[in-house]
Structure formats: C-alpha cells, structure tokens
GROMACS .gro file of C-alpha atoms in nm:
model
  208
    1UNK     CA    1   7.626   7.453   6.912
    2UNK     CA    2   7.884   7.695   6.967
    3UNK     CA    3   7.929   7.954   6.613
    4UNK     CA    4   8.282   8.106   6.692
    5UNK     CA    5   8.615   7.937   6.643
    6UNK     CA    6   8.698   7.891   7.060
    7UNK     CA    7   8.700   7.524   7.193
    8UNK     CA    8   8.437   7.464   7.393
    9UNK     CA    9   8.691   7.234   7.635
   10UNK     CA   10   8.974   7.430   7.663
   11UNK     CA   11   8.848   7.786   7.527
   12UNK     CA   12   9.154   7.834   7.307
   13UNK     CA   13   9.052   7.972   6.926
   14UNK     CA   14   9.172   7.737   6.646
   15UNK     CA   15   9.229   7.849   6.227
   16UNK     CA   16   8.895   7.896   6.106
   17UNK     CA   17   8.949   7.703   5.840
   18UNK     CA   18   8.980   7.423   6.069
   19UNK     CA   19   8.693   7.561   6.237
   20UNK     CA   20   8.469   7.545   5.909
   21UNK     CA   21   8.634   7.150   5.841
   22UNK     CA   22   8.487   7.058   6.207
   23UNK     CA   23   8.206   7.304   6.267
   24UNK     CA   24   7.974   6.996   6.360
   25UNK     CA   25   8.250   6.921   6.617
   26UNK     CA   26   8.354   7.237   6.807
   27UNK     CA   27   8.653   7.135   6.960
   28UNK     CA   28   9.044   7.174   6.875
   29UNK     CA   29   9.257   6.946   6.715
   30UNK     CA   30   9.458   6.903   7.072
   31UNK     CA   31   9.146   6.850   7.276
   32UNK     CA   32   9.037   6.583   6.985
   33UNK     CA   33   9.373   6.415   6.987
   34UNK     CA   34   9.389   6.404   7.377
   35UNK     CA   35   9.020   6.209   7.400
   36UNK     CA   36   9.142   5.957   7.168
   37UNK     CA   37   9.163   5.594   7.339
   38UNK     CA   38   9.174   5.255   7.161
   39UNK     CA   39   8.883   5.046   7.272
   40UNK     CA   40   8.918   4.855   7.610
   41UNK     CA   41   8.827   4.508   7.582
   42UNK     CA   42   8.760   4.351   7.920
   43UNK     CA   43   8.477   4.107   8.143
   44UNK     CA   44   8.260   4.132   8.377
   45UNK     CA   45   8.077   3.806   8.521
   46UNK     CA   46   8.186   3.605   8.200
   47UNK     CA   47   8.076   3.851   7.947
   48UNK     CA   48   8.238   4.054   7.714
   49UNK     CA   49   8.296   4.410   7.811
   50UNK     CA   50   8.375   4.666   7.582
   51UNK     CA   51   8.431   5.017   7.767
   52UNK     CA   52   8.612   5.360   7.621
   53UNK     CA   53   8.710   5.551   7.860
   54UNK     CA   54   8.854   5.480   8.229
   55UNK     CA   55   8.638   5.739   8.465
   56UNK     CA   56   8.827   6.038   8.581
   57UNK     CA   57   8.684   6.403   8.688
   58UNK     CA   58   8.743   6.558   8.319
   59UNK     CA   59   8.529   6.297   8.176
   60UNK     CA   60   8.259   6.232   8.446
   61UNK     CA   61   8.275   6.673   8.384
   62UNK     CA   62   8.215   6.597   7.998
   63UNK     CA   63   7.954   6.345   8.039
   64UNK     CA   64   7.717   6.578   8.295
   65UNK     CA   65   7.783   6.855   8.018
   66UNK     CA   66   7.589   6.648   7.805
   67UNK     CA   67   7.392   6.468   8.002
   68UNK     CA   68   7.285   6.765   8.283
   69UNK     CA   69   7.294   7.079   8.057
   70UNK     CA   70   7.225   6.923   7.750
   71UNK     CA   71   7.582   6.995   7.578
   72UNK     CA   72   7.552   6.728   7.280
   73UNK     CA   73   7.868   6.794   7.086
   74UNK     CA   74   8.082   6.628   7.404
   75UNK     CA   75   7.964   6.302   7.240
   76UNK     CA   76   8.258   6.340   7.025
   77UNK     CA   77   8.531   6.349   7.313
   78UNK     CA   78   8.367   6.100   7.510
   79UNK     CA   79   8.335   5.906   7.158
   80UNK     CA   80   8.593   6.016   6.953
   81UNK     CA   81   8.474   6.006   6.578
   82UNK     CA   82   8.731   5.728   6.418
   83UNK     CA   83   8.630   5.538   6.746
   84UNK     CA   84   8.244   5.592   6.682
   85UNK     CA   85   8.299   5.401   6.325
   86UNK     CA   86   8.530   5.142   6.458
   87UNK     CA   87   8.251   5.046   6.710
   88UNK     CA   88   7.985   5.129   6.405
   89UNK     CA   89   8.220   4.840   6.217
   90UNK     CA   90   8.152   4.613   6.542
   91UNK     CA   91   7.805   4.624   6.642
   92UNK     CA   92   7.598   4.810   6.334
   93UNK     CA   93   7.406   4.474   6.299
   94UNK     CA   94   7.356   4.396   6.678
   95UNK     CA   95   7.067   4.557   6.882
   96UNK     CA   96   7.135   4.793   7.151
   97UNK     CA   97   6.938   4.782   7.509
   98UNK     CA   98   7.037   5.104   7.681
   99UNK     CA   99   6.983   5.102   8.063
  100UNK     CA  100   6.711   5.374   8.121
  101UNK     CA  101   6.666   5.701   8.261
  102UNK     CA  102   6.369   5.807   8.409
  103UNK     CA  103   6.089   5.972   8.232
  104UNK     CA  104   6.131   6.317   8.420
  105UNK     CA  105   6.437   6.319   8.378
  106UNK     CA  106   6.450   6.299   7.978
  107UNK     CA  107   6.177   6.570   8.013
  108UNK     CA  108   6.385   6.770   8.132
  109UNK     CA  109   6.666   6.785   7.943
  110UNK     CA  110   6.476   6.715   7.647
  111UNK     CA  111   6.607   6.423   7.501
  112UNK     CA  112   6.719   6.093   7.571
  113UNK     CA  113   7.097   6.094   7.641
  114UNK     CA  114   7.244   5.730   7.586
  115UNK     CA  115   7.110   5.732   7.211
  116UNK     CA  116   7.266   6.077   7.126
  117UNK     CA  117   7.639   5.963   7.320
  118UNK     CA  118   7.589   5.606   7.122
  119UNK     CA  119   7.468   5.750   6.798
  120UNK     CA  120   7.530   5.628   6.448
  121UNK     CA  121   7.708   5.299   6.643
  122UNK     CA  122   7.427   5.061   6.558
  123UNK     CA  123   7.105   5.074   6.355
  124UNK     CA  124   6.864   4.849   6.591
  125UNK     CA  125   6.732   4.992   6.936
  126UNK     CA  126   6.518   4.871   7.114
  127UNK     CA  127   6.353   5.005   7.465
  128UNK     CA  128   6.260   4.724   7.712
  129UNK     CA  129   6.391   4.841   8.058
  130UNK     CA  130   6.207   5.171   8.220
  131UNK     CA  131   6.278   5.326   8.577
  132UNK     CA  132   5.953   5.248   8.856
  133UNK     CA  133   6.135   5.542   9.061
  134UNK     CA  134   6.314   5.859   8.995
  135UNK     CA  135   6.678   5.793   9.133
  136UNK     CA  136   7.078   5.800   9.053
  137UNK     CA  137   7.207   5.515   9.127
  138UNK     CA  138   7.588   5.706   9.197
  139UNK     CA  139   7.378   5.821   9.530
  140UNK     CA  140   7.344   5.480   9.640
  141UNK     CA  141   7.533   5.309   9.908
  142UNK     CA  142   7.666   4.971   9.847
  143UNK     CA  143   7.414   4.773  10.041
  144UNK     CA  144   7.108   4.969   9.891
  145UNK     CA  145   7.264   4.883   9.487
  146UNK     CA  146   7.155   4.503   9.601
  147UNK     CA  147   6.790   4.623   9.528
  148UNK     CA  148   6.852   4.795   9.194
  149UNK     CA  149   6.631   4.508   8.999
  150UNK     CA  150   6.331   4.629   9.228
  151UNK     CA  151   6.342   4.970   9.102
  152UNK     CA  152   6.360   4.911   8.731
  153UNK     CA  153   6.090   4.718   8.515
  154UNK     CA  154   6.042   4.530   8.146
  155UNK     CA  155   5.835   4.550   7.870
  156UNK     CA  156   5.757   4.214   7.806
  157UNK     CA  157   5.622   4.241   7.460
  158UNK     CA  158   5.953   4.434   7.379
  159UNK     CA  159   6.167   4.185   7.561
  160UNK     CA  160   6.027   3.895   7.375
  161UNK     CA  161   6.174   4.091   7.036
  162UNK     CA  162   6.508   4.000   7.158
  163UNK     CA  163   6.464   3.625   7.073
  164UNK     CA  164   6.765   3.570   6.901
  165UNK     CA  165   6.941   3.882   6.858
  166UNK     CA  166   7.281   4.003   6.907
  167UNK     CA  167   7.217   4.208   7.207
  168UNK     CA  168   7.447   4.499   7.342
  169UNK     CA  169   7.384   4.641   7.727
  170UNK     CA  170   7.453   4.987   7.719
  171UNK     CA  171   7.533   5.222   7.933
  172UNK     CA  172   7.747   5.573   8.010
  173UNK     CA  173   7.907   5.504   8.330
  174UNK     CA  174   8.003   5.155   8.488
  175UNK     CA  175   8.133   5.121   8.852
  176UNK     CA  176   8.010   4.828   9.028
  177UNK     CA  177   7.803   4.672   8.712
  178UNK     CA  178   7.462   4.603   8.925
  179UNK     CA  179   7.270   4.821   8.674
  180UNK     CA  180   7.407   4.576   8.363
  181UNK     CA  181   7.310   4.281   8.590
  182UNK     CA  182   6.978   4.367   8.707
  183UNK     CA  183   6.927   4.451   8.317
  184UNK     CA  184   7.030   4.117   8.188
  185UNK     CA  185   6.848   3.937   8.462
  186UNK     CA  186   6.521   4.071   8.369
  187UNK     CA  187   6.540   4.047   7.996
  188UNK     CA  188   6.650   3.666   8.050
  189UNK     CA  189   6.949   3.717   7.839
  190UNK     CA  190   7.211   3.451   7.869
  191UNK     CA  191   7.410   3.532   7.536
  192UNK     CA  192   7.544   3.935   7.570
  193UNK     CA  193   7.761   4.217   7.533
  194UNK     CA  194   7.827   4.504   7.736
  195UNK     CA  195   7.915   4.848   7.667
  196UNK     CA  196   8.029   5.161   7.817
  197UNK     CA  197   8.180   5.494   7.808
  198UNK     CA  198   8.364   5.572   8.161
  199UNK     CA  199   8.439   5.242   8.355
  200UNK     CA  200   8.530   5.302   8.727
  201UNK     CA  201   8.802   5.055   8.708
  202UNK     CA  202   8.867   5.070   9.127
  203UNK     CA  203   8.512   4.931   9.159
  204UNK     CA  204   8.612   4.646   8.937
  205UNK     CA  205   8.492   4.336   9.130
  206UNK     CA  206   8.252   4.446   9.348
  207UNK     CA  207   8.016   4.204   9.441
  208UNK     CA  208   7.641   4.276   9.608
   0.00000   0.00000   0.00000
C-alpha cells in the first residue's frame, strides 16, 4: 500500500492527519465521497439482484487495478466501507458462491480476487464452481456465452454442502448474467441471491 499522503485515484495529497485516520484506505475524502452509492436492488430471471455499482470506464479502470495488477486497497471505492457493513448487516449469515477464476490466473496475481473485493461481507464461503479452460468471458461473442456451462465445472461433494443454505452468487462484473446462470444451473439451486459490483445495465435482458 501506498506510505505517502497522495491519493492513489486522483494523486492529490490530503492532511496527514487524515492520512494517519485512513492509512488502511489510501484515498481522499473526495474520491471516498464520490464512490459512495446506495445499494441497487434489482432482478434478473426472478431472483433477487443486489448490484453496487452501474459499469462505467472509471470503475471497470478500478476493478482491473485490483484485479490485473493486484491493487487491493480499490476494494474500498468499488465497496465503499459504510456500504461493506450495510451488506455485512445483510448477508453475514448467508454463504457466498463466487463465480471462479481460473487457476493460472490466481497464480498469477497471487491471490484470489472476488474474496478480497467481497471481504468481511459474510463469514461462510464456500468453493464449488472451478474453470475447465483458461478464458474471459468479456472476449466472448454473444452466440459463443450460450456455451459458458461447458467451460466451467462443480465439486459435487462441495455442492451437496449447500443443502439448505442461504446462498449468495457472486460476482465483480455482470453484463448479460450467463455466468450467474450457468452457476445456479449446475449447483441445482432453485432458492438464491445474486450479487455484484459493476452491472452493465445496457445488457440488461439479454437472452442466449
């Protein structure tokens, strides 16, 4: 994490003695205030869809920061803090899926990204759903997203721990929603949540 008093999202210095109040969170008070958003309640197929941000370039930019050159302190614009406990408040006692990433992929960054963006939200987690292929799904045409249940795969001991639990999809971006699907679809789940960070809203719809 950055040491000095300079925002890491708009570069401007802030008072250092708001600098040592927010040192785990190097960003000014203006950036902070401008990533704030109320949580957007929504659908998608009949379920309940909870997503925080609408997708724009500055965000998709904040979420590859963290994601792509491992940048973890952007959790807390994509997630503002107060908004963090107000979904901790929500779903601490449900269990949270997270669509995966691939193996390589969290080799080489080094960690796991959708548990450090969702962290401190709930306190179950469990990992069912692994990638068969190395792919991103953005680079996918709408015709080829039909197959995206082909290319993932379940843990069926793990999936059978679901029995009866609150369970929470999860995942960073949402545009057309055929990773969520594919997800629920193999894990059998007829009772669930969904929730995301950056919803492409103009994709809202879309069927394959």
């Amino acid at each position: 994490m950055p040491m000095d008093d300079r925002c890491v999202q708009c570069g401007k210095f802030y008072p250092s003695v708001l600098g040592l109040f927010v040192r785990s969170v190097p960003f000014c008070k203006h950036c902070l205030q401008k990533a704030y958003e109320e949580i957007h309640v929504s659908e998608y197929k009949g379920y309940p869809l909870y997503y925080l941000h609408t997708y724009n370039e500055e965000n998709m930019g904040q979420l590859i920061s963290l994601k792509g050159n491992g940048e973890k302190w952007y959790k807390d614009l994509l997630i503002h803090p107060k908004i963090r406990q107000a979904l901790h408040k929500r779903f601490k006692d449900h269990t949270f899926v997270y669509m995966p990433s691939h193996r390589e992929d969290d080799e080489e960054r080094g960690f796991k990204h959708l548990p450090v963006l969702f962290e401190n939200i709930t306190r179950n987690e469990v990992y069912p759903l692994y990638k068969k292929v190395r792919y991103k799904q953005s680079k996918y045409t709408k015709q080829d997203r039909v197959h995206v249940r082909e290319r993932l795969g379940v843990d069926e001991e793990l999936k059978n721990t679901l029995r009866n639990k609150k369970v929470v999809l999860v995942d960073d971006v949402m545009s057309s929603g055929a990773t969520l699907e594919a997800a629920r679809e193999l894990l059998e789940l007829v009772d669930v949540e969904l929730l995301v960070c950056l919803y492409n809203e103009e994709k809202r719809g879309v069927e394959l």
